[in-house]
Tab-separated table of C-alpha atoms in Angstrom:
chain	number	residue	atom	x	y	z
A	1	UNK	CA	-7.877	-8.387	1.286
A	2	UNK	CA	-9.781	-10.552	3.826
A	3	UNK	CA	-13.303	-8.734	3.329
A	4	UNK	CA	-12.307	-9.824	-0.569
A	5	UNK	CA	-11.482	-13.358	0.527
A	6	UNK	CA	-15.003	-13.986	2.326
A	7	UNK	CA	-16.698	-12.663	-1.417
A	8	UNK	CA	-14.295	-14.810	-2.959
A	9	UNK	CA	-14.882	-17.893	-0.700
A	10	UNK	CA	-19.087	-17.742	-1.471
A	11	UNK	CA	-18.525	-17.566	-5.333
A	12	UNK	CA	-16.741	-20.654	-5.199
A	13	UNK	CA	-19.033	-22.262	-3.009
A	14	UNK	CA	-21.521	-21.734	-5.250
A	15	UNK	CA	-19.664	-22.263	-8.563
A	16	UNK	CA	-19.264	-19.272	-9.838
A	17	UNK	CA	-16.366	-18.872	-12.189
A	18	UNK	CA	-13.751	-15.767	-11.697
A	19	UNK	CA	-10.622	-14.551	-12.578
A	20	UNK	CA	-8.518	-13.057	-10.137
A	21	UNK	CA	-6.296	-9.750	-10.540
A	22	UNK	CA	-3.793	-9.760	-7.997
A	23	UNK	CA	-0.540	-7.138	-8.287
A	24	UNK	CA	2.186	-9.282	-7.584
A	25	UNK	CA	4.916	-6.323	-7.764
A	26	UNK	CA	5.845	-2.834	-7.930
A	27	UNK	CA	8.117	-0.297	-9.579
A	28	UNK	CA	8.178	3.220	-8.447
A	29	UNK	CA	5.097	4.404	-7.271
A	30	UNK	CA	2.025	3.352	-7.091
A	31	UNK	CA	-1.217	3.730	-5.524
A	32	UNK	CA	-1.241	0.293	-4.288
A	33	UNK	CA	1.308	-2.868	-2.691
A	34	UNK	CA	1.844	-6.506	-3.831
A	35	UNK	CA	-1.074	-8.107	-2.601
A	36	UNK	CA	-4.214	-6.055	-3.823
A	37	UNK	CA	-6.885	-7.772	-5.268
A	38	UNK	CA	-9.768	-7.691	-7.995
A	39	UNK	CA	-12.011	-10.432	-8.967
A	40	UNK	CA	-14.174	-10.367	-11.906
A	41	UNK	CA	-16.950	-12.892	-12.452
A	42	UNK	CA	-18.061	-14.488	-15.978
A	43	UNK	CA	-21.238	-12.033	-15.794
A	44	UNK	CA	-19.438	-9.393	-15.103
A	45	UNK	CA	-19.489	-8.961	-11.198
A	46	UNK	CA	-16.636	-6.677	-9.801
A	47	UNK	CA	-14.882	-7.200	-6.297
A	48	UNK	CA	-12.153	-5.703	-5.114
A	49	UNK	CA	-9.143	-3.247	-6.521
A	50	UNK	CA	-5.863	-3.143	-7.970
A	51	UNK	CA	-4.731	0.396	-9.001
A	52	UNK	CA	-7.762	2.645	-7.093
A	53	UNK	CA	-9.102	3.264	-10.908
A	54	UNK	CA	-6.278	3.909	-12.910
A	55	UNK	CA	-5.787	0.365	-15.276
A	56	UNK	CA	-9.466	-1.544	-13.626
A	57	UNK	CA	-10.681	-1.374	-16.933
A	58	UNK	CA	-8.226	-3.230	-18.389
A	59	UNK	CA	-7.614	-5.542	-15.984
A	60	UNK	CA	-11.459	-6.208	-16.416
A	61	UNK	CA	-11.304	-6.908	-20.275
A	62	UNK	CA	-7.840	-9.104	-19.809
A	63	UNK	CA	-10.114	-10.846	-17.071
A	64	UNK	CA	-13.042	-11.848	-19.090
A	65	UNK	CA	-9.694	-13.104	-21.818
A	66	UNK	CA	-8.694	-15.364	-19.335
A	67	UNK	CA	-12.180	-16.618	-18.475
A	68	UNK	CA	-12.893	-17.508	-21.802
A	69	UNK	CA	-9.528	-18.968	-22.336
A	70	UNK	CA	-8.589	-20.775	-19.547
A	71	UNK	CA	-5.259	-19.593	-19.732
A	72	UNK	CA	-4.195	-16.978	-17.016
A	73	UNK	CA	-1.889	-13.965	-17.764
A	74	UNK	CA	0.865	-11.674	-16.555
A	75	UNK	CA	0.328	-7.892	-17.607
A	76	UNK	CA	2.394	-4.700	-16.941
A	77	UNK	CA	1.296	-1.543	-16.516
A	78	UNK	CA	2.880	1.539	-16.566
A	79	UNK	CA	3.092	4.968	-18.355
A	80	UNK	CA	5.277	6.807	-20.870
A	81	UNK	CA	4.536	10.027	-22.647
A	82	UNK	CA	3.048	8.373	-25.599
A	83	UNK	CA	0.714	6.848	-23.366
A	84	UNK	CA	-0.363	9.697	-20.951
A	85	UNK	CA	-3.802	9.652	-22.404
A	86	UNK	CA	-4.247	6.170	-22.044
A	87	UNK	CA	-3.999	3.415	-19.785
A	88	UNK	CA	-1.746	3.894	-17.309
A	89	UNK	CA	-0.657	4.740	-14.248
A	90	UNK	CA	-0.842	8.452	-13.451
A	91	UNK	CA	1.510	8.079	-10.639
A	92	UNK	CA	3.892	7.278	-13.058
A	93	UNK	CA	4.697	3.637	-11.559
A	94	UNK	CA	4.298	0.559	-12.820
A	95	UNK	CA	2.710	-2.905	-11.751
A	96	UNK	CA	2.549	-6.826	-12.689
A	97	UNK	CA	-0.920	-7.968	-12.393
A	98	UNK	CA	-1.717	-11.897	-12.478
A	99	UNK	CA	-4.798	-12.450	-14.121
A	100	UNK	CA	-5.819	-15.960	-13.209
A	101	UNK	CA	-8.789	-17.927	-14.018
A	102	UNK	CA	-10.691	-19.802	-10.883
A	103	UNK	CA	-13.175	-22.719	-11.366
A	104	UNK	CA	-14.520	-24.477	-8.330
A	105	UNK	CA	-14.510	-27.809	-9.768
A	106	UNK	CA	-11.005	-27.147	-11.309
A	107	UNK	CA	-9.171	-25.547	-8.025
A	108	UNK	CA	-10.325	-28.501	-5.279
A	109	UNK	CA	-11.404	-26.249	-2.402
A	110	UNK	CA	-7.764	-24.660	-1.738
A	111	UNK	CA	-9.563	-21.372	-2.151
A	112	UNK	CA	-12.265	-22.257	0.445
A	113	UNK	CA	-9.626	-23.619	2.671
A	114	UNK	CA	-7.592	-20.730	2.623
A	115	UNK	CA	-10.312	-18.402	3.327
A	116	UNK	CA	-11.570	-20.460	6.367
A	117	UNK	CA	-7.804	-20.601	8.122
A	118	UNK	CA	-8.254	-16.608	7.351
A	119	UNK	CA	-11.004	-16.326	9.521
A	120	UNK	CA	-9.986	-18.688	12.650
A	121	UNK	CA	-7.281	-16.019	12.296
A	122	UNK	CA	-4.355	-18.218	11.667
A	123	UNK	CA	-1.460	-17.456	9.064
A	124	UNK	CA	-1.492	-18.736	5.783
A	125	UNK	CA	0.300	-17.965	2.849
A	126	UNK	CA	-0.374	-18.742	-1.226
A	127	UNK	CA	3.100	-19.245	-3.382
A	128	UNK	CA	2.114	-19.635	-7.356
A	129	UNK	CA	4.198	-19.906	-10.146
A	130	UNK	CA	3.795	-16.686	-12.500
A	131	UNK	CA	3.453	-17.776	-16.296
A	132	UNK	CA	6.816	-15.628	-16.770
A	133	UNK	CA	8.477	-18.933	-15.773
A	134	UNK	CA	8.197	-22.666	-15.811
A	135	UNK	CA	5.726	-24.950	-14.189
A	136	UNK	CA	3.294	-22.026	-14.543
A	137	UNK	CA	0.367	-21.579	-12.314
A	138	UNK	CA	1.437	-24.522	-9.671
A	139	UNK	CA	-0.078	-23.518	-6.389
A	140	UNK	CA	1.731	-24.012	-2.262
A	141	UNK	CA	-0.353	-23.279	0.176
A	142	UNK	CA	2.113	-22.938	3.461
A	143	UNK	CA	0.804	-22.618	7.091
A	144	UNK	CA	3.586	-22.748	9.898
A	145	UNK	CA	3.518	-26.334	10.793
A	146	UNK	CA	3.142	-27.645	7.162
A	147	UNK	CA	2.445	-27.102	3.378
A	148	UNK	CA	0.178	-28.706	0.616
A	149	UNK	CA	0.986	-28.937	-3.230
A	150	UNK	CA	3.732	-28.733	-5.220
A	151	UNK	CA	5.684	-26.173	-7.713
A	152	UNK	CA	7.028	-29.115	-9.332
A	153	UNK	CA	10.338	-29.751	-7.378
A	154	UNK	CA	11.356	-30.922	-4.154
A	155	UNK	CA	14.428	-28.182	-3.616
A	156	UNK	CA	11.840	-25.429	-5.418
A	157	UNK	CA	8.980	-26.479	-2.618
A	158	UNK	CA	11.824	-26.695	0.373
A	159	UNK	CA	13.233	-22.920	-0.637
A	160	UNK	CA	9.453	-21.264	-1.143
A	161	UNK	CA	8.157	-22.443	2.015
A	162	UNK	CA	11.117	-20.769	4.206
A	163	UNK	CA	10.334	-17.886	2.388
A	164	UNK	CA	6.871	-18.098	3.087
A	165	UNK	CA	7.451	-17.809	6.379
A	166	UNK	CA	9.432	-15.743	6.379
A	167	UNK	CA	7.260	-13.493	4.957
A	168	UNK	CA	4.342	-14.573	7.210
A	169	UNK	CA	6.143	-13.649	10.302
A	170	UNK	CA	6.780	-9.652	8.988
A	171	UNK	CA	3.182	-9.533	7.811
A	172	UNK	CA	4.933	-8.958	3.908
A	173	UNK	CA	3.913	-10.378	0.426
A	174	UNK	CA	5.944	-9.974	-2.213
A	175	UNK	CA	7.376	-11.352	-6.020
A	176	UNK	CA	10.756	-13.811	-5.204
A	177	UNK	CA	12.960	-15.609	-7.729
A	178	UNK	CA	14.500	-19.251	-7.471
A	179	UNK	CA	16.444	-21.515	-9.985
A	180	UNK	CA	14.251	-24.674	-11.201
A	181	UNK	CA	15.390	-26.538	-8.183
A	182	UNK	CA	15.427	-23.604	-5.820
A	183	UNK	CA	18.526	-22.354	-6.392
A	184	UNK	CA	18.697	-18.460	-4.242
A	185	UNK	CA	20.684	-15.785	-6.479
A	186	UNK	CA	18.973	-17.240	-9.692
A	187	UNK	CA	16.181	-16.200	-11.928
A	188	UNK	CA	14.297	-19.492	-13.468
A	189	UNK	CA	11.175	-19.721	-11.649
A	190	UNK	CA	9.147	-16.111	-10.592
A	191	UNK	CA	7.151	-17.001	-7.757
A	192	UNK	CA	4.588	-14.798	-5.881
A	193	UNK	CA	3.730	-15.093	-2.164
A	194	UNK	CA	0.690	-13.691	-0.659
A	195	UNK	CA	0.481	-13.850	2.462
A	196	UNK	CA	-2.693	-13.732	4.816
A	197	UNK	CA	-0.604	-12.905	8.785
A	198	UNK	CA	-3.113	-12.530	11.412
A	199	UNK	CA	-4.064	-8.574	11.925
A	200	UNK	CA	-1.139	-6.630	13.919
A	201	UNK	CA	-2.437	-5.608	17.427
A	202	UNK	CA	-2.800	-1.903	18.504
A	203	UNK	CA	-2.807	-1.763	22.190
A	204	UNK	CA	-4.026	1.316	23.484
A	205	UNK	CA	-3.521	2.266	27.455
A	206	UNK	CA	-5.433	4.827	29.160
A	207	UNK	CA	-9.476	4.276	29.048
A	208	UNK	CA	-9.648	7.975	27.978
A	209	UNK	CA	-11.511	9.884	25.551
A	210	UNK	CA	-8.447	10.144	23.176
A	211	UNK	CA	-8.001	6.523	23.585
A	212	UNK	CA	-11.604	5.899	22.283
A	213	UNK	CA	-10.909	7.812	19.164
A	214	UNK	CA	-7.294	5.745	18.930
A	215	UNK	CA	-9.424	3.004	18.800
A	216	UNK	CA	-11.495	3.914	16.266
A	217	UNK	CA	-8.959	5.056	13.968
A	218	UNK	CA	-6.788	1.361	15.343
A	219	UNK	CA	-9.588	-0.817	13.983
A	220	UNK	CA	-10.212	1.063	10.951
A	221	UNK	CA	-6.619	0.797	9.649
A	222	UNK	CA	-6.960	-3.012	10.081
A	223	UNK	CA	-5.458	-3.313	13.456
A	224	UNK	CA	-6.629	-5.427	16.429
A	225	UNK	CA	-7.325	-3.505	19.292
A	226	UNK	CA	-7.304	-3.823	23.000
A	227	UNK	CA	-7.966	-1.194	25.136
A	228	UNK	CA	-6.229	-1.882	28.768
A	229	UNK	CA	-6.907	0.146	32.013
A	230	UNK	CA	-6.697	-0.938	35.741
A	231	UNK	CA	-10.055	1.114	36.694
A	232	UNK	CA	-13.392	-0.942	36.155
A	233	UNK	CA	-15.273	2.278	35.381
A	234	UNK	CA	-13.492	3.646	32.655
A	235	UNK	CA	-12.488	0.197	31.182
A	236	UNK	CA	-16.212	-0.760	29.630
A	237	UNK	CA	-17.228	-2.052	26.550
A	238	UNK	CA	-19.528	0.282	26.083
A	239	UNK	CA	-17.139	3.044	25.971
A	240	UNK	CA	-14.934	1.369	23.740
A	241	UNK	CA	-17.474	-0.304	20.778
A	242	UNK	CA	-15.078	-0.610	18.252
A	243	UNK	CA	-12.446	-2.249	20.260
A	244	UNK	CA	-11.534	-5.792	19.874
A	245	UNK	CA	-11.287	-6.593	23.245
A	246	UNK	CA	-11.517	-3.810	26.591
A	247	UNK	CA	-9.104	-5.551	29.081
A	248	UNK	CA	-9.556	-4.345	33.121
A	249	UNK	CA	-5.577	-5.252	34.736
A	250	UNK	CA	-2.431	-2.850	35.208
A	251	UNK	CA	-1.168	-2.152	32.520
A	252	UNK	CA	2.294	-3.084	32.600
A	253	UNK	CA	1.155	-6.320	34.431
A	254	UNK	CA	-1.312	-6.785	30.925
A	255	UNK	CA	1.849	-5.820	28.884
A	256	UNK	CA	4.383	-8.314	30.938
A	257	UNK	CA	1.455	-11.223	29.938
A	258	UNK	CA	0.460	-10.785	26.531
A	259	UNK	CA	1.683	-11.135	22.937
A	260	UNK	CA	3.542	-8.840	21.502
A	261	UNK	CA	5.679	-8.831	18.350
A	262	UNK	CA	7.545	-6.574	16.020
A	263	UNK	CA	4.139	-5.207	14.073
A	264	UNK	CA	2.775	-4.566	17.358
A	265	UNK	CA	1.752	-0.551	18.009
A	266	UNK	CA	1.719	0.234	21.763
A	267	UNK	CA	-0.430	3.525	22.329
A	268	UNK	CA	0.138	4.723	26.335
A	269	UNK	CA	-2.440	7.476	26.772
A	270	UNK	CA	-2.211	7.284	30.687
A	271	UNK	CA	0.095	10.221	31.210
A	272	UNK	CA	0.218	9.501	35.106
A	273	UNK	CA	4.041	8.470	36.249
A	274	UNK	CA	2.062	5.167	38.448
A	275	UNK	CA	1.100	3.970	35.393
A	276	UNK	CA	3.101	4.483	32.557
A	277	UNK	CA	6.524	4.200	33.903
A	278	UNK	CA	6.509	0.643	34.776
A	279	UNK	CA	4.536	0.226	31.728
A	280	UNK	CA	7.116	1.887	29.643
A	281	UNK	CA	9.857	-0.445	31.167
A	282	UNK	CA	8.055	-3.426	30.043
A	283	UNK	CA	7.273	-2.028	26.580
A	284	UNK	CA	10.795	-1.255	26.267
A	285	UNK	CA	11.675	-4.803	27.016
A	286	UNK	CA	9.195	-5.808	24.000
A	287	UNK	CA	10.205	-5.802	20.455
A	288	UNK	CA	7.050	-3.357	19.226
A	289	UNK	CA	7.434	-1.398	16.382
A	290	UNK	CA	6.187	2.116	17.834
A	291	UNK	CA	5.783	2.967	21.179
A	292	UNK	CA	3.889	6.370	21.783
A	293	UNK	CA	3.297	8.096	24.636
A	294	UNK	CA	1.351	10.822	25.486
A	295	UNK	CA	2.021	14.356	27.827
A	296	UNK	CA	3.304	17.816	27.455
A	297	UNK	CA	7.041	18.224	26.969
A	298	UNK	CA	7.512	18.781	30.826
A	299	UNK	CA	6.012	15.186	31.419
A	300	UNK	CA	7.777	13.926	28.877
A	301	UNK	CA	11.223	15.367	30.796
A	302	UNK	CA	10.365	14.390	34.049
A	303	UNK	CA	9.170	10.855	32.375
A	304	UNK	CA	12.223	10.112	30.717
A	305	UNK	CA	14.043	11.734	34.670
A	306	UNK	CA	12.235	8.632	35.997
A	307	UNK	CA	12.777	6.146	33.914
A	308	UNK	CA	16.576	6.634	33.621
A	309	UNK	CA	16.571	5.974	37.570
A	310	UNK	CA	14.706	2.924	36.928
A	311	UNK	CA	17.985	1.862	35.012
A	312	UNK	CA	16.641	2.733	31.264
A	313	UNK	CA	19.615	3.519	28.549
A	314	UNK	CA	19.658	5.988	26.207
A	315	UNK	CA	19.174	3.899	23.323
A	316	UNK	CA	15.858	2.644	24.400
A	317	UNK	CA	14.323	5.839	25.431
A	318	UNK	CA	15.007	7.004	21.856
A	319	UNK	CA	12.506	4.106	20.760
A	320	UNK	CA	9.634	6.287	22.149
A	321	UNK	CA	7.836	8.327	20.160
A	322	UNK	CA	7.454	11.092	22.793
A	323	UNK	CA	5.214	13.606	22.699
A	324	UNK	CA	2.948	11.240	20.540
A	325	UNK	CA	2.216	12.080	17.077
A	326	UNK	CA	2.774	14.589	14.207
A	327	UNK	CA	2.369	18.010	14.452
A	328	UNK	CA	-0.896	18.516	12.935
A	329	UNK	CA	-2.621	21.282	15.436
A	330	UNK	CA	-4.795	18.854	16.782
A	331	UNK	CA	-7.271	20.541	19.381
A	332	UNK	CA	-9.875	17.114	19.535
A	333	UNK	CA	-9.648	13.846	20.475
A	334	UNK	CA	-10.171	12.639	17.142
A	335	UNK	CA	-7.909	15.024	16.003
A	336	UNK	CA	-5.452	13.786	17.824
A	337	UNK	CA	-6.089	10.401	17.069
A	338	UNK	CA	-5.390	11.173	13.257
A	339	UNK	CA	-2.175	12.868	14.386
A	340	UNK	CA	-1.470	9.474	16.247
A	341	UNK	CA	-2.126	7.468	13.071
A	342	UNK	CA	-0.537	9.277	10.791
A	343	UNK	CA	2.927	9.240	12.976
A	344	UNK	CA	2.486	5.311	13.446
A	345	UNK	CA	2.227	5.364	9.141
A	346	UNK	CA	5.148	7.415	8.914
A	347	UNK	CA	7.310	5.168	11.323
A	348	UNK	CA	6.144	1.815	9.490
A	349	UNK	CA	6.729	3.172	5.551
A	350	UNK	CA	9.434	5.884	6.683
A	351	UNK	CA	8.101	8.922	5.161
A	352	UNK	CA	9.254	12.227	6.463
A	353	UNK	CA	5.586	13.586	7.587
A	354	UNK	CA	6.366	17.047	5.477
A	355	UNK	CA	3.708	18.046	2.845
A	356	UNK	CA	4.271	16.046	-0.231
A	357	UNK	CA	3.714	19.137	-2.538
A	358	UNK	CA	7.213	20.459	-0.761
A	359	UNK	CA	8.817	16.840	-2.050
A	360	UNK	CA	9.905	15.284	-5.185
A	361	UNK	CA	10.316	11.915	-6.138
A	362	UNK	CA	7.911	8.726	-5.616
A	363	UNK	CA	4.910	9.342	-3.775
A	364	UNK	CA	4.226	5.414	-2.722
A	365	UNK	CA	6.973	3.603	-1.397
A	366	UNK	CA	5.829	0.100	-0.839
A	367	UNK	CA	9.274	-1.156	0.038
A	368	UNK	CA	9.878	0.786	2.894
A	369	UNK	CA	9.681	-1.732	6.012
């Protein structure tokens, strides 16, 4: 939602009146999470999307209700057989949307704000009070060293920031429930948090042809990406464009000195024992959510020989995802770089990378962490 945030962020500044769509939770499936956005101006503009096309259109007519009202509103959307030829969701899921009106005079710059801490890159996150409960519509914004406004009560404030940041630190938004004094276990007050967590990193090691294509398909799923290799030739920006940043250093010695955290993605394309064996033992020591490494099954055996003798256990050289990727029958690097993505998707939402025609059940699991 940050390319949203930045239209957002100008319509204010100029005045502009909009409501906001944002699905603030899901049941079953659905074709997208807590968090997605629309905004609809009072002429009619459209930004952004909450369902990929299936209920836009009447999230747009609800949106020019609440514009003209003042008033903003919480609408379900779903599908049953008497509605299969209406609006809906085809995926057979269903969402809340909050449709909320947004006046620049009215909302004090905590929508410009917001969107500027975005952009320096620092986390941020939005709790509002859903009109499903009291105090409707109160607004907390909550960064990690404090919080501004008020849902109306000290305990309710106290128990929605530590959520907050809770939420900040594993990059989730999501719909919680509090008493009216922020009592956990109870069901008063229906809060939603969205959450704006600085981009996860994807670092990629091994200045290699597959590792340009990783970082292609790295930036374009919204990761920040650093490509790190100890050779100055290979390790140019103008190999790797799309990168975020194109690091020269060994890699484990990059690894040993940098950030990494649990939505981190470590990619080690090097394939060459000098390199990614130490590497690996640092990774290991990190707590990334997918480490993949590349080589045939032989390297991969003689890897996991050598880093058992460098005093690895078992249970941490199950944490590599070794050979890296799904089988796809990737021949290219960008080929392979898809089959690299789509394993690093499977790991974070936990589907089983089979075919969905052979599956039944939900397609979109948005709870899966």
């Amino acid at each position: 939602m940050r390319e949203l945030l930045s239209e957002l962020r100008a319509w204010h500044e100029a005045g502009t009146p909009f409501a906001l769509a944002t699905v603030v939770s899901v049941r079953g499936s659905a074709p997208r999470a807590p968090g997605a956005m629309m905004a609809v101006t009072a002429d009619g503009a459209v930004a952004g999307s909450v369902s990929g096309g299936c209920v836009e259109g009447a999230v747009y007519e609800v949106a020019g209700e609440v514009l003209a009202t003042g008033d903003p509103q919480l609408q379900s959307y779903g599908i049953t057989d008497d509605e299969a030829f209406g609006v809906g969701l085809t995926c057979g899921g269903t969402i809340d949307i909050l449709v909320a009106p947004y006046v620049a005079a009215a909302d004090r710059g905590w929508l410009r704000d917001v969107g500027e801490t975005v952009a320096r890159g620092e986390p941020v996150a939005v709790a509002t009070v859903l009109p499903d409960g009291a105090r409707a519509s109160a607004r907390r914004v909550v960064r990690a060293d404090r919080a501004e406004g008020s849902l109306g009560d000290e305990g309710l404030d106290a128990a929605v920031t530590d959520d907050a940041r809770g939420l900040l630190a594993q990059g989730a938004t999501g719909r919680q429930w509090y008493g009216i004094h922020g009592e956990r276990r109870m069901q008063d007050v229906s809060v939603f948090i969205q959450t704006y967590a600085p981009p996860p990193r994807m670092i990629v090691f091994g200045a290699i042809d597959h590792a340009a294509a990783t970082a292609r398909i790295g930036s374009f799923l919204g990761y920040r990406v650093t490509v790190c290799d100890a050779r100055p030739a290979f390790a140019t920006r103008e190999r790797f464009p799309t990168a975020d940043e194109v690091v020269r250093a060994w890699p484990h010695t990059y690894l040993s000195d940098t950030d990494v955290d649990e939505r981190t993605v470590l990619c080690v394309l090097t394939h060459d024992p000098k390199f990614d064996v130490p590497l690996l033992v640092a990774a290991l020591r990190t707590p990334a959510a997918y480490i993949g490494v590349m080589g045939s099954r032989r390297t991969h055996r003689d890897r996991l020989a050598r880093l058992r003798e460098e005093g690895v256990g078992e249970a941490d050289l199950a944490r590599l995802a070794s050979p890296v990727g799904l089988d796809l029958g990737a021949r290219t690097p960008e080929e392979t770089a898809v089959s690299i993505a789509a394993e690093i998707i499977q790991h974070r939402w936990g589907g089983t990378g089979r075919p969905l025609g052979e599956l039944s059940g939900a397609i979109h699991h948005h709870d899966r962490r």
